[in-house]
Coordinates of C-alpha atoms in Angstrom, one line a residue:
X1 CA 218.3 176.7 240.8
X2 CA 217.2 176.1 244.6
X3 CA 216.2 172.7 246.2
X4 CA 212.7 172.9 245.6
X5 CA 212.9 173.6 241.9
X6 CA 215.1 170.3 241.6
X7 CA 212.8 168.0 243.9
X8 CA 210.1 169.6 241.6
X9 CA 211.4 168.6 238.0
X10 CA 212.3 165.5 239.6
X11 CA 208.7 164.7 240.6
X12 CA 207.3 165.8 237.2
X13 CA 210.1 163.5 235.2
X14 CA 209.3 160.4 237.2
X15 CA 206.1 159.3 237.7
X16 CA 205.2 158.1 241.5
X17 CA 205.4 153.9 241.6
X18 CA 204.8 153.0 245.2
X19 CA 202.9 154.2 248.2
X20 CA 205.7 156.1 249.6
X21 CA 206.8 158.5 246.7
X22 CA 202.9 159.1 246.8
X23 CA 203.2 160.4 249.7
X24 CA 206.2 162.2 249.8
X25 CA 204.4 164.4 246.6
X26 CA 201.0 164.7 248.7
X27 CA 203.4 166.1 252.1
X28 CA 205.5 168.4 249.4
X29 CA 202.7 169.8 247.4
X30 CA 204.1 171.3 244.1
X31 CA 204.9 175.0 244.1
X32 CA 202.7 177.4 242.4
X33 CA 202.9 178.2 238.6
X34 CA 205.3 180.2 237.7
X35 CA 204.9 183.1 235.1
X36 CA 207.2 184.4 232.3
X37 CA 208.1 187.6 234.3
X38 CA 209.3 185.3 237.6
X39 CA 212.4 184.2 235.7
X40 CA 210.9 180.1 235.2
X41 CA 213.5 178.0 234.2
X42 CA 213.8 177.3 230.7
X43 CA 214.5 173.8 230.9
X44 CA 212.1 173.1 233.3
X45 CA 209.6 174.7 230.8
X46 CA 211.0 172.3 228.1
X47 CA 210.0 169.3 229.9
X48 CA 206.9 169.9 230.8
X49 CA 206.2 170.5 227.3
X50 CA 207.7 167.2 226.9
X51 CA 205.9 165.5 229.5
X52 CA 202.8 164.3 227.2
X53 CA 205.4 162.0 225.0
X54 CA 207.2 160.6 227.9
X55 CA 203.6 159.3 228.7
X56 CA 202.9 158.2 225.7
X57 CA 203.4 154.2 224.6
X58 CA 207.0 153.6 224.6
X59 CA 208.5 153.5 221.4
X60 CA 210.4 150.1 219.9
X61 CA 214.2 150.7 219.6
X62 CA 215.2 151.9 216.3
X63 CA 211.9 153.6 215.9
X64 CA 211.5 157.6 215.3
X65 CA 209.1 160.3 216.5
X66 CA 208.9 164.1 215.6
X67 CA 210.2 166.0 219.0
X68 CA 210.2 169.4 218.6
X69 CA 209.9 169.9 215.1
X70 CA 212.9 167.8 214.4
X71 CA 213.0 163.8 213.8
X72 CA 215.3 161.8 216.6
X73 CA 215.9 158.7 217.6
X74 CA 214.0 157.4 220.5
X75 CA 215.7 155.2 223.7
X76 CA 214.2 152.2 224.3
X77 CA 211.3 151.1 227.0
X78 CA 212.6 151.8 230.4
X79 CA 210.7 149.1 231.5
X80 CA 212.0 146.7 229.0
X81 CA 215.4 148.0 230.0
X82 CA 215.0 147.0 233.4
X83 CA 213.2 143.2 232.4
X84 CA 216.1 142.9 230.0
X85 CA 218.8 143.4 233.0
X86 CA 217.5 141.3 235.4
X87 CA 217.1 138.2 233.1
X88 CA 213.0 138.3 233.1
X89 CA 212.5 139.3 229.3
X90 CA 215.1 138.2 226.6
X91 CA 215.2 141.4 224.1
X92 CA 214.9 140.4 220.5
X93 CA 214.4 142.4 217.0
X94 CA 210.8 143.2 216.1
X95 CA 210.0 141.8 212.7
X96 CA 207.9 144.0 210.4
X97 CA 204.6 142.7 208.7
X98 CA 203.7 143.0 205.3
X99 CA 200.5 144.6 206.3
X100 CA 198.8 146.6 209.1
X101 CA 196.4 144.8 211.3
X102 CA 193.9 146.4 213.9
X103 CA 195.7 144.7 216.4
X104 CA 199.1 146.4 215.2
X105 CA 198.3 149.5 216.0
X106 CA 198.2 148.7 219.4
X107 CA 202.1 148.9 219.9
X108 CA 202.5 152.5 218.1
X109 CA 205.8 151.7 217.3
X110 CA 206.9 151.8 213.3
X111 CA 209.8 150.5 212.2
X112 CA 212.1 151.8 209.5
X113 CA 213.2 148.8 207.0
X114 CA 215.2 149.4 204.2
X115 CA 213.8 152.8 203.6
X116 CA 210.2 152.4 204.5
X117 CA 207.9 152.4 207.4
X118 CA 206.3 149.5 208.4
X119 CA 204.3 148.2 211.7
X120 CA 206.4 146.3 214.1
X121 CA 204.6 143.9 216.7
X122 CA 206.0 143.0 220.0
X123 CA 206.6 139.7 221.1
X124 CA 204.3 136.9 221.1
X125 CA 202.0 136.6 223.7
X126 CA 202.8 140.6 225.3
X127 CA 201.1 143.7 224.6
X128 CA 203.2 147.3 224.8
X129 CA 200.7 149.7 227.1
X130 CA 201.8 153.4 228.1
X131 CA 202.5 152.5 231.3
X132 CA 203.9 148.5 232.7
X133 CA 205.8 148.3 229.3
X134 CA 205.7 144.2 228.3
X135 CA 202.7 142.9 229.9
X136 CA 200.8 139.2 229.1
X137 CA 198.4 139.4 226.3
X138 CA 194.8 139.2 226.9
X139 CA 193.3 136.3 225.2
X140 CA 191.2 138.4 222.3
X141 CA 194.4 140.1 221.8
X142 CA 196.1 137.0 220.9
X143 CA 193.4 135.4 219.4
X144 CA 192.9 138.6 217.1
X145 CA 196.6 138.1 215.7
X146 CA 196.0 134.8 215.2
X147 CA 193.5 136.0 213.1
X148 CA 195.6 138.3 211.3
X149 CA 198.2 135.9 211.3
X150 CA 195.9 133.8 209.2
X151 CA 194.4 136.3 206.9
X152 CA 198.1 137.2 205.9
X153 CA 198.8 133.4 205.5
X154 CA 195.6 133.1 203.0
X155 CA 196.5 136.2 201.3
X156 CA 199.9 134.8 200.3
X157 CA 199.0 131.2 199.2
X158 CA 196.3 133.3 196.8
X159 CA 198.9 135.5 195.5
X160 CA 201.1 131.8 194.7
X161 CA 198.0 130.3 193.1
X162 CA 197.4 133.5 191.0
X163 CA 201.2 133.7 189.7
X164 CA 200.9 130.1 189.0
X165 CA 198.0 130.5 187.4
X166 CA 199.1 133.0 185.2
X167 CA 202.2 130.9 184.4
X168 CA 200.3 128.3 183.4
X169 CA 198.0 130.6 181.1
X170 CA 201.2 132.0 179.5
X171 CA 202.5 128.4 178.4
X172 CA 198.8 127.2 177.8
X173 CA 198.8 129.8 175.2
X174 CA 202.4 129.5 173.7
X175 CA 201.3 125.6 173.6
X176 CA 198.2 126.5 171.4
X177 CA 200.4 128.5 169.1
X178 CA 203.2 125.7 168.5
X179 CA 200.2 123.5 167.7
X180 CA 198.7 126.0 165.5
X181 CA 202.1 126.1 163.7
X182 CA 202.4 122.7 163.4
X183 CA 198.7 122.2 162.1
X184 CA 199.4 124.5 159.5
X185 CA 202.7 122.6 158.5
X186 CA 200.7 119.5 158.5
X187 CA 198.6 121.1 155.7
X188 CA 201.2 123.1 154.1
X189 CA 203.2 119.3 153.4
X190 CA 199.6 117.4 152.8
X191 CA 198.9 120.2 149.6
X192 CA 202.7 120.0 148.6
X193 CA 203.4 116.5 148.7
X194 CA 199.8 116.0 146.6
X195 CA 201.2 118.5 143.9
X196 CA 204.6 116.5 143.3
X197 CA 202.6 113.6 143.3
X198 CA 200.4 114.6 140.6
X199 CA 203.2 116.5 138.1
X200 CA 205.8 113.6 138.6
X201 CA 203.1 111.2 137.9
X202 CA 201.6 112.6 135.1
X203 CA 204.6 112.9 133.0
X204 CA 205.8 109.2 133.8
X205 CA 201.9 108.5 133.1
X206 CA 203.0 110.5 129.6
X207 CA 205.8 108.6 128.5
X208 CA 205.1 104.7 130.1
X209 CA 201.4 104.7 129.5
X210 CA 201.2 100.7 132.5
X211 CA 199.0 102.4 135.2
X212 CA 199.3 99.0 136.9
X213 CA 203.0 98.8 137.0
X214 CA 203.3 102.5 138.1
X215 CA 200.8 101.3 141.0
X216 CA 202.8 98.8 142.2
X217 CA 205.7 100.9 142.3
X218 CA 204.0 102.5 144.0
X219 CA 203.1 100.4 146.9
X220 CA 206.1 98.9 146.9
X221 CA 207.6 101.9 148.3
X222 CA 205.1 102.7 150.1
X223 CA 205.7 99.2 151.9
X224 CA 209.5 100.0 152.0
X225 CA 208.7 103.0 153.8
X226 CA 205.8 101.5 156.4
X227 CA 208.2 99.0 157.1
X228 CA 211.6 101.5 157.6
X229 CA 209.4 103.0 160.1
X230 CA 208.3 100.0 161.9
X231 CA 212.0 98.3 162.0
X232 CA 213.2 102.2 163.4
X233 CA 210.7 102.5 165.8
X234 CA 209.4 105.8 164.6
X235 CA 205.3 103.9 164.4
X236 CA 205.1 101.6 166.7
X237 CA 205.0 97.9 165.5
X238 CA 201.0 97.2 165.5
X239 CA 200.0 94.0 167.4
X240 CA 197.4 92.5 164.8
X241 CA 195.7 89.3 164.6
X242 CA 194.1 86.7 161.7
X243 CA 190.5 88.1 162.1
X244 CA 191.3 91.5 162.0
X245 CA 193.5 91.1 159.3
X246 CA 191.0 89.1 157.6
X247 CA 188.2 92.3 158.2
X248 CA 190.9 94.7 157.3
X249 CA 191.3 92.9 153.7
X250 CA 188.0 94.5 152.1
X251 CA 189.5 97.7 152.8
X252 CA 192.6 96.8 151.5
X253 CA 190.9 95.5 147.9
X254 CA 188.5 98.9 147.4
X255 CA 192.4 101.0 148.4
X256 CA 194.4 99.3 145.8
X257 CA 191.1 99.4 142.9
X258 CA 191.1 103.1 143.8
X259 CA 194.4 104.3 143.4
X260 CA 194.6 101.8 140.2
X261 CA 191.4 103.8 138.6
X262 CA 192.8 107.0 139.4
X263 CA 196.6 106.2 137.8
X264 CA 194.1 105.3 134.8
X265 CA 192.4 108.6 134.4
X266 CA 195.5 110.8 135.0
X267 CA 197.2 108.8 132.0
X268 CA 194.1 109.5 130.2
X269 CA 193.0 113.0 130.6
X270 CA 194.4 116.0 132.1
X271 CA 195.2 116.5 135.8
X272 CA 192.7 119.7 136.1
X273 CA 189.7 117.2 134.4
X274 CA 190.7 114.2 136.6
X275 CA 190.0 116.1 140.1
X276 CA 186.8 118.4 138.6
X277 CA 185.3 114.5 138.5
X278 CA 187.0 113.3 141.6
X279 CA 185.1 116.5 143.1
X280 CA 182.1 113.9 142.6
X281 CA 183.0 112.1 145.8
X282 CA 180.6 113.4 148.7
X283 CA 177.7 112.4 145.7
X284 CA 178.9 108.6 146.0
X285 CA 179.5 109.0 150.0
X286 CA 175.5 110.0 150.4
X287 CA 174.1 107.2 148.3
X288 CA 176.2 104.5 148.9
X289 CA 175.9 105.6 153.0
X290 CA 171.7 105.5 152.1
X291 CA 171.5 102.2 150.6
X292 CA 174.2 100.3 152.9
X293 CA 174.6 102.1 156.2
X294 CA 170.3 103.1 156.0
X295 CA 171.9 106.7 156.8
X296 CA 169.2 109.4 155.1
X297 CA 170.6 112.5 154.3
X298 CA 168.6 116.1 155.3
X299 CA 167.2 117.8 152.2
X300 CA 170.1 121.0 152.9
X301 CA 172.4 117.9 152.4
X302 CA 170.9 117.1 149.4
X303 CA 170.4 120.3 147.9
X304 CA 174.1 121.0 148.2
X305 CA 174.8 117.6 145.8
X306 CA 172.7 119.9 142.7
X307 CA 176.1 122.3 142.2
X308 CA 178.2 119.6 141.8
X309 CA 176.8 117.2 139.8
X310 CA 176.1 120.2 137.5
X311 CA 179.3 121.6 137.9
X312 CA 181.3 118.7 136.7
X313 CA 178.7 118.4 134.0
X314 CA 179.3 121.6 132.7
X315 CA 183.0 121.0 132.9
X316 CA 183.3 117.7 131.2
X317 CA 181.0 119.1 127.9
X318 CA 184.0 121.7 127.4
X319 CA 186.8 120.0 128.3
X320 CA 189.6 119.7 125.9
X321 CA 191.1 116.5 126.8
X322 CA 187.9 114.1 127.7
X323 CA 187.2 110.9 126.3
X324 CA 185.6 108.2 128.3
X325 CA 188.2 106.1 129.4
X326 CA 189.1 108.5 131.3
X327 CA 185.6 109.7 132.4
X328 CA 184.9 106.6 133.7
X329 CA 187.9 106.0 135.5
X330 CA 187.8 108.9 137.7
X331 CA 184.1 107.8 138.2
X332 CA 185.2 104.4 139.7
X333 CA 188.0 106.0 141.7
X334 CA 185.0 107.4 143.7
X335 CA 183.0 104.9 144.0
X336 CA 186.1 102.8 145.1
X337 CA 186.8 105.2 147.7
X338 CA 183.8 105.8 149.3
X339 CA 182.9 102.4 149.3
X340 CA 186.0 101.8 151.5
X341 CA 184.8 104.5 153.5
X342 CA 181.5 102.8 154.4
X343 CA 183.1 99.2 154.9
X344 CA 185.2 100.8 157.2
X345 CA 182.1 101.7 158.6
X346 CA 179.6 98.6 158.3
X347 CA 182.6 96.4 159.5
X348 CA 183.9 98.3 162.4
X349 CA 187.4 97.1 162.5
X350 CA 188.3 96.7 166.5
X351 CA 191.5 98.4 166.9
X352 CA 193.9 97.8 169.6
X353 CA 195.6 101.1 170.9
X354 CA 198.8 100.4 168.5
X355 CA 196.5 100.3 165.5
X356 CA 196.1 103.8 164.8
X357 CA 195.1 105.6 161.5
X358 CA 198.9 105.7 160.1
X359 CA 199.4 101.9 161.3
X360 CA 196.0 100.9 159.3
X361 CA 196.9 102.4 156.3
X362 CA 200.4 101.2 156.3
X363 CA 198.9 97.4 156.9
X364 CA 196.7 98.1 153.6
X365 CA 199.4 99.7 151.8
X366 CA 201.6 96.5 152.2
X367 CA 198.2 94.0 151.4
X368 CA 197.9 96.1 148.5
X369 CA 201.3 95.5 146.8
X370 CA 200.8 91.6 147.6
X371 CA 197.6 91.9 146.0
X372 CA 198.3 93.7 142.8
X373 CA 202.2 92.6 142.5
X374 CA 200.2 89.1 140.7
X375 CA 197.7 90.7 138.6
X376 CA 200.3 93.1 137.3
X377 CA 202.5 89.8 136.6
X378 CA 199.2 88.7 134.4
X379 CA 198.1 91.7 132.7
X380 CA 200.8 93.9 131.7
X381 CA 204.3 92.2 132.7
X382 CA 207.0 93.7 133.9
X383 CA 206.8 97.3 132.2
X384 CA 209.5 99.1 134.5
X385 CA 212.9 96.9 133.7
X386 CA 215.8 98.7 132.6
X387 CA 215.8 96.2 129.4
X388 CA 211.9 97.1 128.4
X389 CA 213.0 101.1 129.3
X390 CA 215.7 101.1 127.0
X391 CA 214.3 99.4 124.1
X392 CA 211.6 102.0 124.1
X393 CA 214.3 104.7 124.1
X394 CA 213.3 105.9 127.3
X395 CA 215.7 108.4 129.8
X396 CA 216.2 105.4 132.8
X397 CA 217.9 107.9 135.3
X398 CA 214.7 110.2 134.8
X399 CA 211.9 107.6 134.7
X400 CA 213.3 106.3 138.0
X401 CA 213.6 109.4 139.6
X402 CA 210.0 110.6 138.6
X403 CA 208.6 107.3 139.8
X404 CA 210.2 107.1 143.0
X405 CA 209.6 110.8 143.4
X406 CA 205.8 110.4 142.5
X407 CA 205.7 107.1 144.8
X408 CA 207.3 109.0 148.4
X409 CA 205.0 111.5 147.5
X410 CA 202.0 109.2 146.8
X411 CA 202.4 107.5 150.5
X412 CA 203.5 110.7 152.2
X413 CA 200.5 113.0 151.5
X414 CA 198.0 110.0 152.5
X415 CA 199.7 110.0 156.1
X416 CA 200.0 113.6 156.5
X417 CA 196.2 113.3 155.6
X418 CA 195.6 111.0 158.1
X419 CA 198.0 112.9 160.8
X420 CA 195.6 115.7 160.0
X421 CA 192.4 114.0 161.0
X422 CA 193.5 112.6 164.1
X423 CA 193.8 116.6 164.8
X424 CA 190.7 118.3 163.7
X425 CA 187.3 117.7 162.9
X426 CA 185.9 115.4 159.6
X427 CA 184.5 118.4 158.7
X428 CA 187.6 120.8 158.8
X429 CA 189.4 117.8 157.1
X430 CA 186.8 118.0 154.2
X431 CA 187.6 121.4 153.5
X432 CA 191.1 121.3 154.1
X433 CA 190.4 118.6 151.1
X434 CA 188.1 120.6 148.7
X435 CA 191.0 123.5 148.8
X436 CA 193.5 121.1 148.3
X437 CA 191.4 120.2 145.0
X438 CA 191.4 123.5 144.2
X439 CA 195.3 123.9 144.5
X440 CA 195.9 120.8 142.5
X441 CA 193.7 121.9 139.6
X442 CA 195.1 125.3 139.6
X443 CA 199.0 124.2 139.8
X444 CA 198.3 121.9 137.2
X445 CA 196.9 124.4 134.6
X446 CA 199.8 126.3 135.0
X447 CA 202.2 123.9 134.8
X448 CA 201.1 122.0 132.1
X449 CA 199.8 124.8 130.0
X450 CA 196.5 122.9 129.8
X451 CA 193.8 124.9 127.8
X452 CA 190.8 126.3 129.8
X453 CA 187.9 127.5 128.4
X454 CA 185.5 130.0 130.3
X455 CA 183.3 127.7 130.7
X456 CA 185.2 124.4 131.8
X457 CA 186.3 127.1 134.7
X458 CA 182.7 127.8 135.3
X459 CA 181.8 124.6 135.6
X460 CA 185.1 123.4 137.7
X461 CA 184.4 126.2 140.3
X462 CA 180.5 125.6 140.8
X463 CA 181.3 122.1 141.5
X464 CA 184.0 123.0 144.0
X465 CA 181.4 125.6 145.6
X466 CA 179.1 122.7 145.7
X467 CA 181.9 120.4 147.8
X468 CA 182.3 123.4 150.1
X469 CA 178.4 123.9 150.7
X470 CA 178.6 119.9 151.2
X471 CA 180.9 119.7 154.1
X472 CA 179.5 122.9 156.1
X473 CA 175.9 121.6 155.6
X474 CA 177.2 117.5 156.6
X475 CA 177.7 119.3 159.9
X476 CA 174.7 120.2 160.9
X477 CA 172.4 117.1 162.5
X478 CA 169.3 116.5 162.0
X479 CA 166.8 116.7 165.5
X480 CA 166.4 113.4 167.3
X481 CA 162.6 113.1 167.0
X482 CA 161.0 113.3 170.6
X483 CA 158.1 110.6 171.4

């Protein structure tokens, strides 16, 4: 190769940088093209060809262009070479972004991170161009990735809140199926605890025919237990005082009259009868709510009552077992009832916030037993002593069980009913309550063998129909009238 082919490549490798190389090229004009047939150089011909990428934006170390078909690794910025050696620019790794940006683009370089390609920026505050290397950014440069910057910030702070929204939708929804479990637990115990009730205390009923000494066995344990549960600090220990006790006492007389009058129609007549007439109870709730609370009910409301009065009409003309003792019993177990209901209403007891539902009706369960423990002493006597037991050759190991059996169950599915409401609606309550009728009825046929006509069925299940219709239509409100 001759001296002028070497000063030639050398001009075409290096670009001109000052005023004197400038004019050393314009006094040594390049030689004339050569052709194929003059014998060219190969390797000169190689780096012209080359030329256009040596121009190009230099590439960030570690990146990789396509030269020549194959894929090598490129040197880094001679420029930045030069800054780094002298002490002016301090090299450091480029760090990739997690997305392009208009402004990336800028520095052509891409980056190969654990097996993909990604943009790499330069340093802040410099700009890559083709031909000073690291030069100042301009300020809508800067201000551009300050933009980006930002966009990426907001785009990761929405993709937090979104995963922790989601989290929180995933244990909002396995928090509303635990409480659907336990809701249906609630009711599951509410119907069994009312069926043990009923069986145990019908056969003591059977055999120990004192429905006021099985009552106040009754709330005796039922005061054993409200009190257990107070001293163990499973209820809270209600804070009461004189007046409210003294408003709470109404309620208190109607609860213990009520579950007297219904121990007196079990003993009486069969289970099955006793709750077909109990079934009577939204029939008391409207008229004793239209004559004391002045609450009218709608004509739907009223309508509904027609099933169930004939229903348990139709039942009691073919029932088996009636006679009017205990007819009339079960009759005054509902007016009982829902006259407590309505005091409860016309009195408005204040309640402080440890006088919930299950604290109330633990107070009246323990005023009850201190209000019929005396009229049992004057009526009947003591009917439950081992001495009275024996003499009437009575089982004492199985009387006691029964009782105490029928007595936890007697307090326990009154809670759970009131555990209930304090979870759903009146209205759901009231037909959790008609299909707990329905249960009872049916578990006590079959237990007890009790003979059912056709038509005492007919009637029972009109007048249940009738309960249902009632607590769908007691929804519904009647229109405020407009002036």
């Amino acid at each position: 190769m001759s001296a002028t082919q070497v000063a030639t490549s050398r001009r075409c490798l290096k670009p001109p940088s000052s005023s004197k190389s400038r004019a050393v090229s314009l006094a040594n004009p390049a030689p004339p093209r050569h052709s194929r047939k003059e014998g060219k150089p190969r390797a000169l011909r190689r780096r012209r060809r080359l030329e256009p990428s040596a121009r190009r934006a230099p590439e960030a170390p570690g990146t990789f262009f396509a030269r020549g078909g194959a894929v090598i690794p490129s040197p880094p910025p001679r420029t930045m070479q030069s800054a780094a050696a002298i002490g002016l620019v301090r090299p450091c790794a480029a760090r990739p972004l997690a997305a392009p940006c208009p402004s990336h683009r800028r520095g052509g370089a891409v980056a190969v991170s654990g097996g993909g390609i990604r943009p790499v920026l330069p340093p802040r505050g410099l700009c890559l161009t083709a031909r000073a290397g690291l030069v100042p950014a301009s300020p809508l440069e800067e201000e551009e990735r300050r933009r980006c910057r930002a966009e990426r910030d907001v785009a990761a702070s929405a993709s937090g809140a979104a995963t922790a929204a989601q989290g929180a939708g995933e244990e909002a929804g396995s928090g509303g199926l635990v409480k659907t479990l336990q809701l249906g637990a609630l009711f599951g115990l509410w119907y069994l605890f009312n069926i043990y009730f009923n069986i145990y205390n019908k056969q003591v009923l059977k055999v120990l025919p004192y429905p006021i000494n099985i009552t106040t066995v009754q709330f005796a344990v039922g005061t054993a237990i409200a009190s257990f549960m107070w001293i163990t600090g499973i209820l809270k220990r209600p804070k009461i005082s004189g007046a409210q006790l003294l408003a709470i006492l109404p309620l208190a007389i109607v609860h213990t009259m009520g579950n007297l009058f219904t121990n007196m129609s079990l003993g009486k007549v069969a289970v099955s009868f006793t709750h077909t007439i109990k079934a009577m109870e939204p029939f008391f709730s409207v008229l004793l709510s239209a004559i004391f609370l002045g609450e009218l009910p709608t004509p739907w409301v009223v309508l509904s009552l027609l099933p169930i009065v004939g229903g348990v009409a139709l039942a009691s003309l073919t029932e088996a077992s009636f006679n009017w003792a205990g007819f009339w019993s079960a009759m005054a177990s509902n007016v009982t009832f829902q006259s407590r209901n309505v005091l409860s209403k016309k009195l408005m007891v204040k309640k402080e916030e440890s006088l919930d539902n299950i604290n109330l009706f633990s107070i009246i369960t323990v005023m009850s037993f201190f209000l019929l423990t005396p009229v049992t002493l004057l009526t009947e006597g003591v009917k439950v002593s081992p001495a009275v037991l024996q003499s009437a050759g009575l089982n004492l190991k199985q009387i006691y069980t029964r009782s105490l059996i029928a007595a936890f169950c007697f307090h326990a599915y009154q809670q759970v009913s009131y555990m209930i409401l304090a979870r759903v609606s009146p209205v759901t309550h009231s037909v959790g309550n008609c299909v707990k009728r329905v249960v009872v009825i049916v578990t006590s046929v079959l237990f007890f063998r009790t003979p059912v006509s056709p038509v005492n069925s007919l009637g029972t299940g009109i007048a249940l129909a009738g309960v249902f219709l009632y607590s769908q239509l007691k929804r519904l409100k009647p229109k405020a009238k407009t002036a």
